[in-house]
Coordinates of C-alpha atoms in Angstrom, one line a residue:
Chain A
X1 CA 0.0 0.0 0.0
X2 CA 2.6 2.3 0.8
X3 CA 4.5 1.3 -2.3
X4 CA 1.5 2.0 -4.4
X5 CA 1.2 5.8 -3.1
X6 CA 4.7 5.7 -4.5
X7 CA 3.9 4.4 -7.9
X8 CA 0.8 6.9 -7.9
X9 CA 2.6 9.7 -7.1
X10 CA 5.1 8.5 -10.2
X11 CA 2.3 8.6 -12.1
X12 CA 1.5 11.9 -10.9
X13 CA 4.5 13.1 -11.9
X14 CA 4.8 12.0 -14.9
X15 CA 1.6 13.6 -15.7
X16 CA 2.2 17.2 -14.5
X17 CA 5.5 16.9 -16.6
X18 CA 3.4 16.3 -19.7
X19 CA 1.4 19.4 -18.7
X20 CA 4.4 21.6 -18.8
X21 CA 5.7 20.3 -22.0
X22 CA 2.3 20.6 -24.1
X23 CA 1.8 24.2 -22.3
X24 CA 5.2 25.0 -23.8
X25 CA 3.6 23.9 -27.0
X26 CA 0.4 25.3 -27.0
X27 CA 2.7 28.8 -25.8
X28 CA 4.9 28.7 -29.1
X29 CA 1.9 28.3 -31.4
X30 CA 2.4 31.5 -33.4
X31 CA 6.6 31.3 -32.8
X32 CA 8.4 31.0 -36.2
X33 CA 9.6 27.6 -37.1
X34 CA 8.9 26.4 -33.6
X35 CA 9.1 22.3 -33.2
X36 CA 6.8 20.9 -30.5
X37 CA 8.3 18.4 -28.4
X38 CA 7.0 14.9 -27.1
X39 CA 7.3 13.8 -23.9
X40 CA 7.6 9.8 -24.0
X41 CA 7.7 8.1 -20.5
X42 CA 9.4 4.5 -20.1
X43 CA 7.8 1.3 -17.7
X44 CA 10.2 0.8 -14.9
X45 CA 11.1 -2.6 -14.5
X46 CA 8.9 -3.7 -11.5
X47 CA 9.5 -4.3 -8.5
X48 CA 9.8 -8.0 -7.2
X49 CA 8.1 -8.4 -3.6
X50 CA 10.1 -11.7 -3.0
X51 CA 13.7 -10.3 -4.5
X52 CA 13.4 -7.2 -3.4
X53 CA 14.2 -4.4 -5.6
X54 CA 16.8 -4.9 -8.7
X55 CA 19.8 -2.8 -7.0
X56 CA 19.7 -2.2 -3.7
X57 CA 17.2 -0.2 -2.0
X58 CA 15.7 2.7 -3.9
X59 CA 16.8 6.5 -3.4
X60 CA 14.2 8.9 -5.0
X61 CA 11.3 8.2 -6.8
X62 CA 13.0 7.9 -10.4
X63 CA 15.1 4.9 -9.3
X64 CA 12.0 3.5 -7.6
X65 CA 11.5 0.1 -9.1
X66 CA 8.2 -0.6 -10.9
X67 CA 5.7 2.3 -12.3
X68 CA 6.6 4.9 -14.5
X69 CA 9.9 7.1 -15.4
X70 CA 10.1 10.2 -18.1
X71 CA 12.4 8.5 -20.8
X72 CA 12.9 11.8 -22.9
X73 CA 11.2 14.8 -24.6
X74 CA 11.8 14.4 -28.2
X75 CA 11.4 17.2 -30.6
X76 CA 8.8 16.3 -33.6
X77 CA 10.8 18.2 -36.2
X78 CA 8.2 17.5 -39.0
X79 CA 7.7 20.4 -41.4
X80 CA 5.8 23.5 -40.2
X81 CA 3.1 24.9 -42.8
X82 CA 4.4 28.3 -45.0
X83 CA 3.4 31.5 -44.0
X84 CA 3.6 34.4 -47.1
X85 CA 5.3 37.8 -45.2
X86 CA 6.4 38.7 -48.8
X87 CA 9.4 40.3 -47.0
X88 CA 12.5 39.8 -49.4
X89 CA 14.3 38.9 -46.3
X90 CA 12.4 36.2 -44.7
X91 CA 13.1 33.0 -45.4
X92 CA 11.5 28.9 -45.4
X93 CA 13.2 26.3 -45.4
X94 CA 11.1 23.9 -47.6
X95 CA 12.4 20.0 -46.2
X96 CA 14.9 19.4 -43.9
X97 CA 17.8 21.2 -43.0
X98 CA 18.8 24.2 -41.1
X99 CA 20.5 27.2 -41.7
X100 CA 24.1 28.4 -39.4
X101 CA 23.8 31.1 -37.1
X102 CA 27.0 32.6 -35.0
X103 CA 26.3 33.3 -31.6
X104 CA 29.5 34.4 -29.2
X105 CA 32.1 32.1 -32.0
X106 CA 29.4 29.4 -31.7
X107 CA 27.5 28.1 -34.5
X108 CA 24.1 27.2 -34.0
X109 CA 21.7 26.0 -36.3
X110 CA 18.1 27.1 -37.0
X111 CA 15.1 27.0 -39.0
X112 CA 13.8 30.7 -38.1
X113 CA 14.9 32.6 -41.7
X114 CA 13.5 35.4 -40.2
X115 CA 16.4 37.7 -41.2
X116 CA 17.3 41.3 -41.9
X117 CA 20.6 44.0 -42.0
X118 CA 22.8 45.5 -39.8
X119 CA 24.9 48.5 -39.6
X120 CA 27.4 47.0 -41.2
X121 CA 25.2 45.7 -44.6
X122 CA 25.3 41.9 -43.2
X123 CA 22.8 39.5 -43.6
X124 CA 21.6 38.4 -39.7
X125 CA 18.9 37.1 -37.6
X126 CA 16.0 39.9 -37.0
X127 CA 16.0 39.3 -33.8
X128 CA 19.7 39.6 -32.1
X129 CA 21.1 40.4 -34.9
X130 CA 23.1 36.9 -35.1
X131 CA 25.3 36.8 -38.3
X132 CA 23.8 34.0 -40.9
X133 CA 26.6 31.7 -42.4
X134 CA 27.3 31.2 -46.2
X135 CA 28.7 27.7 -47.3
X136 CA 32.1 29.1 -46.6
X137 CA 31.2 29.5 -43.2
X138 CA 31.6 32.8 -43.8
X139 CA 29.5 36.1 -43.1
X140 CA 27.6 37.6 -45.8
X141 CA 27.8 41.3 -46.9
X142 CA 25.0 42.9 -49.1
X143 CA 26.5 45.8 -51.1
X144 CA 25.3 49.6 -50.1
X145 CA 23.9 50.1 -53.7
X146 CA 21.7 47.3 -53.7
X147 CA 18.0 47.8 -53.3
X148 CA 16.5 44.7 -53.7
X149 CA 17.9 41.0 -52.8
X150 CA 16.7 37.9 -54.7
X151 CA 17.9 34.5 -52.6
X152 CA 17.5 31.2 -55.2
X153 CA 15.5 27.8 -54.2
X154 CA 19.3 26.5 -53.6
X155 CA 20.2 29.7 -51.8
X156 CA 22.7 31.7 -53.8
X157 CA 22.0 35.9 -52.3
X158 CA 22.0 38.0 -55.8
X159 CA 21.4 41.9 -54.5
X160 CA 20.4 43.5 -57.7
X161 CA 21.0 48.0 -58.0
X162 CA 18.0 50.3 -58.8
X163 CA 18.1 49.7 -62.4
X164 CA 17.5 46.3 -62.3
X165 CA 21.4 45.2 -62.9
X166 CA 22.6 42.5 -61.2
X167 CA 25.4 43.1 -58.6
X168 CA 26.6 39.3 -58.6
X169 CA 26.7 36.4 -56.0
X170 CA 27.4 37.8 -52.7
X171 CA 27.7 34.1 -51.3
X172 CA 25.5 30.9 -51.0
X173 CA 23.1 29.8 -47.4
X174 CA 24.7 26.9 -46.0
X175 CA 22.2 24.4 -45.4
X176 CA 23.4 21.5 -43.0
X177 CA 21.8 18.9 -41.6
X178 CA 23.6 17.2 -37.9
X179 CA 24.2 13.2 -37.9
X180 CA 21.0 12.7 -35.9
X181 CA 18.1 15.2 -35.6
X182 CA 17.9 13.7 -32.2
X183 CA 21.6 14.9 -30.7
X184 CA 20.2 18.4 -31.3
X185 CA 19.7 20.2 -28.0
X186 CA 17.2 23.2 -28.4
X187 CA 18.5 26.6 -26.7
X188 CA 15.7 28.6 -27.1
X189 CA 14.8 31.3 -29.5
X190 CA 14.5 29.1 -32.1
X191 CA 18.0 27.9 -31.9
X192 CA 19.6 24.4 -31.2
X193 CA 23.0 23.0 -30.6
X194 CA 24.8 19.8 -31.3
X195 CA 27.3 17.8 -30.1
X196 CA 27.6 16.2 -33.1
X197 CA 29.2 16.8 -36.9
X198 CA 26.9 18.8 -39.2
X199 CA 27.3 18.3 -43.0
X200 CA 25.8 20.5 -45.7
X201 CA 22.0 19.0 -46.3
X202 CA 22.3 15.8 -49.1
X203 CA 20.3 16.0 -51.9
X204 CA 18.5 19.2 -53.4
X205 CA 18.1 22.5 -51.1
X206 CA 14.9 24.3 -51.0
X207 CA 14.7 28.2 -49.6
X208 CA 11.1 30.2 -50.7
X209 CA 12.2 33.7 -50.4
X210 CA 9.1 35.8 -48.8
X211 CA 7.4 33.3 -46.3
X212 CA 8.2 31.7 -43.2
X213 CA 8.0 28.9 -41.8
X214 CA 4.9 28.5 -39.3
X215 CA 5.0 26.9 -36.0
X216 CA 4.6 23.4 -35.6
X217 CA 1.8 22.9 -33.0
X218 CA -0.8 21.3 -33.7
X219 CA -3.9 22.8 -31.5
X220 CA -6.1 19.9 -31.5
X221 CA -3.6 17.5 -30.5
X222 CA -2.4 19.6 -27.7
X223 CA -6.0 19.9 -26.3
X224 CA -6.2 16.2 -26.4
X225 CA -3.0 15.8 -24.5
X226 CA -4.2 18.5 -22.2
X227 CA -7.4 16.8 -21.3
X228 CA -5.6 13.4 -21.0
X229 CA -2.7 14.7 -19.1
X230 CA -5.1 16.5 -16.5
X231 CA -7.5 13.7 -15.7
X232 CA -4.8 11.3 -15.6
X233 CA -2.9 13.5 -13.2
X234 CA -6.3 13.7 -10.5
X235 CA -6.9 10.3 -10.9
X236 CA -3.5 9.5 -10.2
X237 CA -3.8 12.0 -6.9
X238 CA -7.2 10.0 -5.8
X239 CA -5.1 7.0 -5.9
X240 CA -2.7 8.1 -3.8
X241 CA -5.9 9.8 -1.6
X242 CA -7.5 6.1 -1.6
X243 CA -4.5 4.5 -0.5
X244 CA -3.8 6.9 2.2
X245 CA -8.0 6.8 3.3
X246 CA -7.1 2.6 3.3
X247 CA -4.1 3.1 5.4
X248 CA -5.8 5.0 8.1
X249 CA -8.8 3.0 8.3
X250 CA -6.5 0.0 9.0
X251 CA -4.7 2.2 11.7
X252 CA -7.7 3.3 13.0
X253 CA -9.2 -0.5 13.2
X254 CA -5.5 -1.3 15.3
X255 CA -6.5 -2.7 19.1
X256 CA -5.5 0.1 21.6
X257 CA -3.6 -0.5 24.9
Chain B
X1 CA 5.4 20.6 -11.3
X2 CA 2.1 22.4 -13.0
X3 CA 3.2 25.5 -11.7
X4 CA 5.7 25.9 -15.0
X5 CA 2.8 24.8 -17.1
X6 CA 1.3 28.0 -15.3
X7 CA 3.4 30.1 -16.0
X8 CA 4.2 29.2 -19.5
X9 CA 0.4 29.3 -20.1
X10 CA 0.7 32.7 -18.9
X11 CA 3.5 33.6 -21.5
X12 CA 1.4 32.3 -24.3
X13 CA -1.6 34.7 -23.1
X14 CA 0.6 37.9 -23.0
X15 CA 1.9 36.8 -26.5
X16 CA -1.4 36.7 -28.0
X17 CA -2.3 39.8 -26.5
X18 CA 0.5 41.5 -27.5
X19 CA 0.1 40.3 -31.4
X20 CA -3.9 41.5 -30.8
X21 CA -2.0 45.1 -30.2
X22 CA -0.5 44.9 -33.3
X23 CA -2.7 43.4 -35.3
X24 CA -5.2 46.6 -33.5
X25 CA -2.5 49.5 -34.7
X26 CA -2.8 48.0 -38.2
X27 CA -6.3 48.4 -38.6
X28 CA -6.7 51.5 -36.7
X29 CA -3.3 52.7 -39.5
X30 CA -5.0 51.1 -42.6
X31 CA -6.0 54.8 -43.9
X32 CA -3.0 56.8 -42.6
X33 CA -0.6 58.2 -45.0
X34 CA 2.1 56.1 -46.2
X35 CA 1.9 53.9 -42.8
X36 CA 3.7 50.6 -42.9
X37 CA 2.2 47.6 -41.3
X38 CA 4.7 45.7 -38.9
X39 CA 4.3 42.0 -37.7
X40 CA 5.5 40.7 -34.3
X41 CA 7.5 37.4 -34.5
X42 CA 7.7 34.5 -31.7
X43 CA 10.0 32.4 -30.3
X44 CA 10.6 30.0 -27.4
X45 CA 12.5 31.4 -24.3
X46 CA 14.7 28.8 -22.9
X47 CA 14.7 25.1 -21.9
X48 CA 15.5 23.6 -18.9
X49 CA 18.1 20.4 -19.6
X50 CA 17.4 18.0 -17.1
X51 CA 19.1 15.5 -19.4
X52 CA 21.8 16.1 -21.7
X53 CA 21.5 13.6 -25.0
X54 CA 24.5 11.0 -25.0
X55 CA 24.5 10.9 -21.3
X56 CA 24.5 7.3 -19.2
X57 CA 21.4 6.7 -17.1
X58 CA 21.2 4.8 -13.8
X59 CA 19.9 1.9 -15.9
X60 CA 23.3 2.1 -17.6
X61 CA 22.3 3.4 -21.0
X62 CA 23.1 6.2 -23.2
X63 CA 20.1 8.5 -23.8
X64 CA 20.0 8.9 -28.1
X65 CA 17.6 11.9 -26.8
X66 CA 17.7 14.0 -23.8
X67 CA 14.9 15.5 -21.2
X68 CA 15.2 19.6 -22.3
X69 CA 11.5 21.5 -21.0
X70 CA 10.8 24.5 -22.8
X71 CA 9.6 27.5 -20.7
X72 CA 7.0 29.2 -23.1
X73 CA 7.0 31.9 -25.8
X74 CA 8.0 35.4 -26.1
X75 CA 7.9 38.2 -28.7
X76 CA 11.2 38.0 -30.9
X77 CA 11.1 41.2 -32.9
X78 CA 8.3 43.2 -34.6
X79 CA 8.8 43.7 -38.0
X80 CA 8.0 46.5 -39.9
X81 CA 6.6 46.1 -43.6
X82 CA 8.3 48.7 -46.3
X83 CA 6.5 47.5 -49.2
X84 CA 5.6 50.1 -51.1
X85 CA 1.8 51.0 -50.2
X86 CA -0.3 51.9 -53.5
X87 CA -0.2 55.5 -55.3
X88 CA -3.1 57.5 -55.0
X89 CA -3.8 60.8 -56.8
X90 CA -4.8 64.1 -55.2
X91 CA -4.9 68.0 -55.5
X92 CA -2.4 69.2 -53.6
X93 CA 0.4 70.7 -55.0
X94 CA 2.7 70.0 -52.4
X95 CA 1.6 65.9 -52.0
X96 CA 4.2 64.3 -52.9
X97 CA 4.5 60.7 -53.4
X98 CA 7.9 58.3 -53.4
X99 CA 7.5 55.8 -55.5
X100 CA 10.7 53.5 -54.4
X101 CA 12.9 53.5 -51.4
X102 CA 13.8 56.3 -49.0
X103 CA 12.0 59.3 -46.7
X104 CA 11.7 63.3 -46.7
X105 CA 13.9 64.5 -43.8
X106 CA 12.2 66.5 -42.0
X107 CA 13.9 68.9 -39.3
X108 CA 12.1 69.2 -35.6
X109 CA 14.5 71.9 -34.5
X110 CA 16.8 69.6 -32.4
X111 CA 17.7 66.5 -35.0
X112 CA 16.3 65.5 -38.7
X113 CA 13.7 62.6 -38.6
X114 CA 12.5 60.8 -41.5
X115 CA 9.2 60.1 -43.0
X116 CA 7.3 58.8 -46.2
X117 CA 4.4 61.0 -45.4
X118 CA 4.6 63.2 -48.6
X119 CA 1.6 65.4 -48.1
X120 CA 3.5 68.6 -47.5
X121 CA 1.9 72.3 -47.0
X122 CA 3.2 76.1 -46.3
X123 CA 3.6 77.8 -43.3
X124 CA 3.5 81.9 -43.1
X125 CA 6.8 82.0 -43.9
X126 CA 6.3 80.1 -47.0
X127 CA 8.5 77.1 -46.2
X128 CA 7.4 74.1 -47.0
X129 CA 6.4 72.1 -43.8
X130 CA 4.4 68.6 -42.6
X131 CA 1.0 68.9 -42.6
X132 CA 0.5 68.4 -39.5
X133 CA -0.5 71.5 -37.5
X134 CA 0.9 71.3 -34.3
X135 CA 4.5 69.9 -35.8
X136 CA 5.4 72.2 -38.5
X137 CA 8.3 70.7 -39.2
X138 CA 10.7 72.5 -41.9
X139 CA 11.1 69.7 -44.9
X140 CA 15.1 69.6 -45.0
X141 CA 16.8 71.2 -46.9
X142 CA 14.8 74.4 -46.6
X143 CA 12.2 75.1 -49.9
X144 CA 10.6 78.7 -49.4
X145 CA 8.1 80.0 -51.8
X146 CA 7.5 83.1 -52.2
X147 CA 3.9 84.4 -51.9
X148 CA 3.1 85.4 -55.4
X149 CA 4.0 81.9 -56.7
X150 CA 1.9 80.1 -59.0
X151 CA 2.0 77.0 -61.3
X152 CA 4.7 75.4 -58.4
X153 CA 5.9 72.0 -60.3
X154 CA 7.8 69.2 -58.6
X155 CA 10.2 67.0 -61.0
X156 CA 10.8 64.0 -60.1
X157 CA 14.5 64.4 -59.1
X158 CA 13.3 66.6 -56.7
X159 CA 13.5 70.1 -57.8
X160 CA 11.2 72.7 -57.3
X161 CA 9.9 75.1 -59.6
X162 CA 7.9 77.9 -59.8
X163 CA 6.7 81.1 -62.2
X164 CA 6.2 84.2 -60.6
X165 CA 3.0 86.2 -61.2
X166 CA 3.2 88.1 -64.6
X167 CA 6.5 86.9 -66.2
X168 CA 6.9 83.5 -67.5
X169 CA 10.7 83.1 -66.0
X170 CA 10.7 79.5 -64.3
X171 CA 12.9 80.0 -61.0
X172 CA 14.1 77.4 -58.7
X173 CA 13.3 77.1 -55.4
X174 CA 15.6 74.4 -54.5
X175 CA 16.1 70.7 -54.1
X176 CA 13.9 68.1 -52.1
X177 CA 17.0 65.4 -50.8
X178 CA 15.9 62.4 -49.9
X179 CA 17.4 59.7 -47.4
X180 CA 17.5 56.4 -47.9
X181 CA 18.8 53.2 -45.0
X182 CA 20.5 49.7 -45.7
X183 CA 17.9 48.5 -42.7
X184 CA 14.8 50.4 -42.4
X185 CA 14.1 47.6 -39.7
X186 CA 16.1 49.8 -37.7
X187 CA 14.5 52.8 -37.5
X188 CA 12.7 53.9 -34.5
X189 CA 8.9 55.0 -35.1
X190 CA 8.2 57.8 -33.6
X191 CA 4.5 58.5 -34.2
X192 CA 3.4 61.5 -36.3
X193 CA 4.3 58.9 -39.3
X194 CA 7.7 59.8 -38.6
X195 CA 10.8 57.3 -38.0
X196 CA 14.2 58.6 -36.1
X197 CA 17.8 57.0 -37.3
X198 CA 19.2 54.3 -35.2
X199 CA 22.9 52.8 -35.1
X200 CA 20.7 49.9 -36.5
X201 CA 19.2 51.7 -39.4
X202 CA 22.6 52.4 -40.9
X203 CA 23.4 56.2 -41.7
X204 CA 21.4 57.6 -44.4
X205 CA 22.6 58.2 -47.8
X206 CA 21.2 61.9 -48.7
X207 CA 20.8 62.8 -52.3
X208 CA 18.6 63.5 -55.7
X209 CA 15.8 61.1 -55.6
X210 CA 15.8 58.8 -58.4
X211 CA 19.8 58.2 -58.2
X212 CA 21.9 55.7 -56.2
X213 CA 19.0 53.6 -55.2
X214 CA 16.7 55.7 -54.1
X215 CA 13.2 56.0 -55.2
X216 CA 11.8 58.8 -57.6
X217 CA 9.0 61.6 -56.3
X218 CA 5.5 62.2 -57.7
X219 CA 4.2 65.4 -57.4
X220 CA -0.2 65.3 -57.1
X221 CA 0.1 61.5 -55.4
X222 CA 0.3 60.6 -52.1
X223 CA 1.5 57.1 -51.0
X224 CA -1.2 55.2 -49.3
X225 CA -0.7 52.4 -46.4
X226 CA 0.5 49.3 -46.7
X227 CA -1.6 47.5 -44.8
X228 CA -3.7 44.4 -46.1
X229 CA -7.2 44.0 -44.1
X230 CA -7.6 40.8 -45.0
X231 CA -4.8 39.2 -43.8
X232 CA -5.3 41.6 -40.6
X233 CA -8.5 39.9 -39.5
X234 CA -7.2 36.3 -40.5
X235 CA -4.4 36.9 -38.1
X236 CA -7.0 38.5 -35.6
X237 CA -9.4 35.4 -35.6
X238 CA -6.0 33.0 -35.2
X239 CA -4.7 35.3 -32.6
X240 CA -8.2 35.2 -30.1
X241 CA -8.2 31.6 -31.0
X242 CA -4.4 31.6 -29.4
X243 CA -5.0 33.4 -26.8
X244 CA -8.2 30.9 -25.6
X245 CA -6.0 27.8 -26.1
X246 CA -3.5 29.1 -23.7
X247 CA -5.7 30.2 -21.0
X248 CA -7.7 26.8 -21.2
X249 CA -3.7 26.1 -20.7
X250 CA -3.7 27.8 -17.4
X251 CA -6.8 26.8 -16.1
X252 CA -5.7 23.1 -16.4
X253 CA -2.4 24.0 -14.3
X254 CA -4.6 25.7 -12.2
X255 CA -7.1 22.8 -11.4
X256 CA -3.9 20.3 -11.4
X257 CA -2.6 22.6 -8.3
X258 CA -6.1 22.7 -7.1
X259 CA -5.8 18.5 -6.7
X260 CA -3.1 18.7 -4.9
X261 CA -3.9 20.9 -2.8
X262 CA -7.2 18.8 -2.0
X263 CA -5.5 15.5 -1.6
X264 CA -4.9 15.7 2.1
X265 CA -8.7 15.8 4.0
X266 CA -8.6 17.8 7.7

């Protein structure tokens, strides 16, 4: 009985952590080229009554033999629908891939092509300003006279002058992809990190100039979650209230000295 | 526990609400002179890493993924639309339209602003000023007319013309400049349809219209805004939509919170 208040409150757990991740969700449904994430929980082994637990006694609730354990929180990076900005600056990446960001001499990756100029005529993130990466893994600098920039499907940034004449390449987008979309670590603000080796994206690259990428949430399935998560979550505490009520009836039912 | 779910629930709310601002300023702009629309962007904030991916586990395996929680939503930048609105005609002699990149300068007596707003009038003096009455601002450089002016013409390089009553001399008045940024995004809107320069707009580049880039002026036409109604009230309805998922968000957390705080009977 007291092990089962333990398992319920695992399964508690478990269920307010689904709570936060599909509110994080639900939060980011308007945030460019967001990818909603998955919690997905793993069956502890169980606990044997007549072996006792698999090593040792049990610490904290996650090493608790038997009920339930978060495994991960995966990242569904499944193409976000296109929204048309018609800026000549933002960017959608149509298939997989990511573009390079620097932040502080790191290179990050993202999907948000969300980008604009500095002071200095380079191409960068609207938001901070983050400097975008060519193939060169280099920085890429518009001319002053150019007032209008066409990027190709494959990437290639062609500012053109007012009268219509071409100003040449000014560099190419890299578009990488890391070994495993699952070794990415997200960092916020549309960013993510990885441990791993990234390679320019195999096979043919696809950039629509003038629309962004949309967030990935997907309302309905969030609401689902959120009704699941939430009952689960109180049926889970009246467990653990029905187990406690059991207990103290079978104090209360104890001869007295 | 449901208390982050709160709060991120809460971060989604004041994002819709702030988009429904927006979206609000649009429409209320959608007949102002040569306003441009602007569009706030998202992102998520930050994640908490309770699990790093390639890390051992105390089952003794190596996580391919790891436990990161995000912490909800925030506004990234608001983006400001310098499409060229459409071209309208009118009476005035002083409207003047730009029909391509770059703003009048206009001079506030301290610094020089910038604005596409070309509907332009006379003061006493017979300088040519912004409409609007309690500004006055002086277009930069200085264009005085004298009183007696008529048939005033405005070419599209910018200079200004006039025949004085009773001889058919054309003088000059002078020459409209106009200023043109490598990242309009980085101007400051300051109301009054004007913009201030920023050390992220760039300097300007001041000169002839028409030349180096910038666009060409049409005298009699006024620039219209930008700002598509249609796609306003699209994002409107998807905003208030939003904005209910997120607080049926927050009143989940709340009732989780709630359960727990029943559990234990006095």
């Amino acid at each position: 009985m007291i092990y089962g208040m333990y398992l319920s409150a695992q399964g508690a757990d478990s269920n307010s952590v689904r709570l936060d991740v599909l509110s994080n969700n639900m939060a980011n449904a308007n945030s460019t080229s967001f990818k909603r994430d998955i919690p997905i929980f793993r069956m502890n082994p169980p606990h044997d009554a007549k072996e006792g637990p698999l090593n040792g006694l049990p610490g904290d609730l996650e090493n608790h033999t038997g009920g339930i354990t978060l495994e991960e929180i995966r990242t569904d990076f499944e193409n976000g629908s296109f929204i048309a900005t018609e800026g000549e600056l933002d960017l959608a990446l149509k298939g997989p891939g990511f573009f390079q960001v620097v932040r502080d001499n790191e290179t990050l990756l993202t999907r948000n092509g969300s980008l604009s100029l500095n002071a200095d005529h380079q191409l960068v993130t609207a938001d901070y300003g983050l400097p975008i990466l060519d193939e060169r893994g280099t920085e890429i600098e518009i001319p002053v006279e150019a007032v209008r920039i066409e990027i190709s499907l494959d990437g290639v940034v062609t500012p053109y002058d007012q009268n219509g004449q071409s100003l040449g390449s000014v560099g190419q987008l890299a578009v990488v992809m890391p070994t495993s979309l699952e070794e990415l670590v997200k960092l916020g603000e549309g960013l993510y990190t990885t441990e791993g080796r990234v390679t320019p994206l195999e096979g043919p690259v696809n950039i629509q100039q003038g629309f962004l990428e949309a967030s990935g949430t997907n309302s309905i399935e969030e609401m689902m979650e959120l009704v699941s998560a939430s009952r689960l979550f109180e049926s889970n505490i009246n467990m653990i209230k029905l187990q406690d009520d059991s207990l103290g009836r079978l104090l209360q039912s104890m001869p007295r000295r | 526990m449901a208390i982050r779910a709160l709060y991120t629930g809460a971060s989604g709310m004041g994002a819709n609400a702030f988009n429904l601002d927006m979206i609000a300023n649009n429409l209320a702009n959608a007949g102002t002179t040569a306003y441009k629309q602007s569009r706030a962007n998202f992102e998520d904030i930050f994640y908490e890493h309770f699990k790093l991916p390639g890390v051992q586990d105390n089952a003794g395996n190596i996580t391919p993924t790891g436990i990161s929680l995000g912490l909800g939503t925030r506004v990234q930048s608001t983006e400001g639309d310098f499409s060229q609105g459409s071209i309208i005609p009118t009476t005035g002699e002083f409207d003047m339209a730009i029909v391509g990149e770059g703003f009048f300068q206009v001079n506030d007596g301290i610094q020089t602003l910038y604005t596409r707003a070309g509907n332009f009038s006379l003061n006493a003096n017979g300088d040519v000023v912004m409409a609007s009455a309690d500004t006055g601002y002086l277009l930069e450089p200085t264009i005085s007319i004298p009183q007696d002016a008529i048939n005033i013409s405005i070419s599209g390089d910018g200079v200004v013309s006039y025949q004085q009553q009773g001889s058919n001399q054309i003088q000059t008045a002078g020459n409209i400049q106009i200023a043109r940024f490598i990242n309009n995004q980085g101007l400051l809107r300051q109301g009054d349809n004007l913009y201030q320069e920023t050390t992220g707009s760039g300097s300007p580049q001041v000169g002839d219209p028409g030349v180096e880039g910038r666009g060409s002026l049409r005298q009699f036409f006024l620039e219209q805004s930008n700002v598509e109604p249609v796609r306003e009230l699209v994002a409107l309805i998807q905003t208030q939509r939003n904005f209910e998922l997120n607080s049926q968000v927050v009143q989940a957390a709340d009732q989780a919170l709630q359960t727990v705080a029943n559990m234990r009977r006095f």
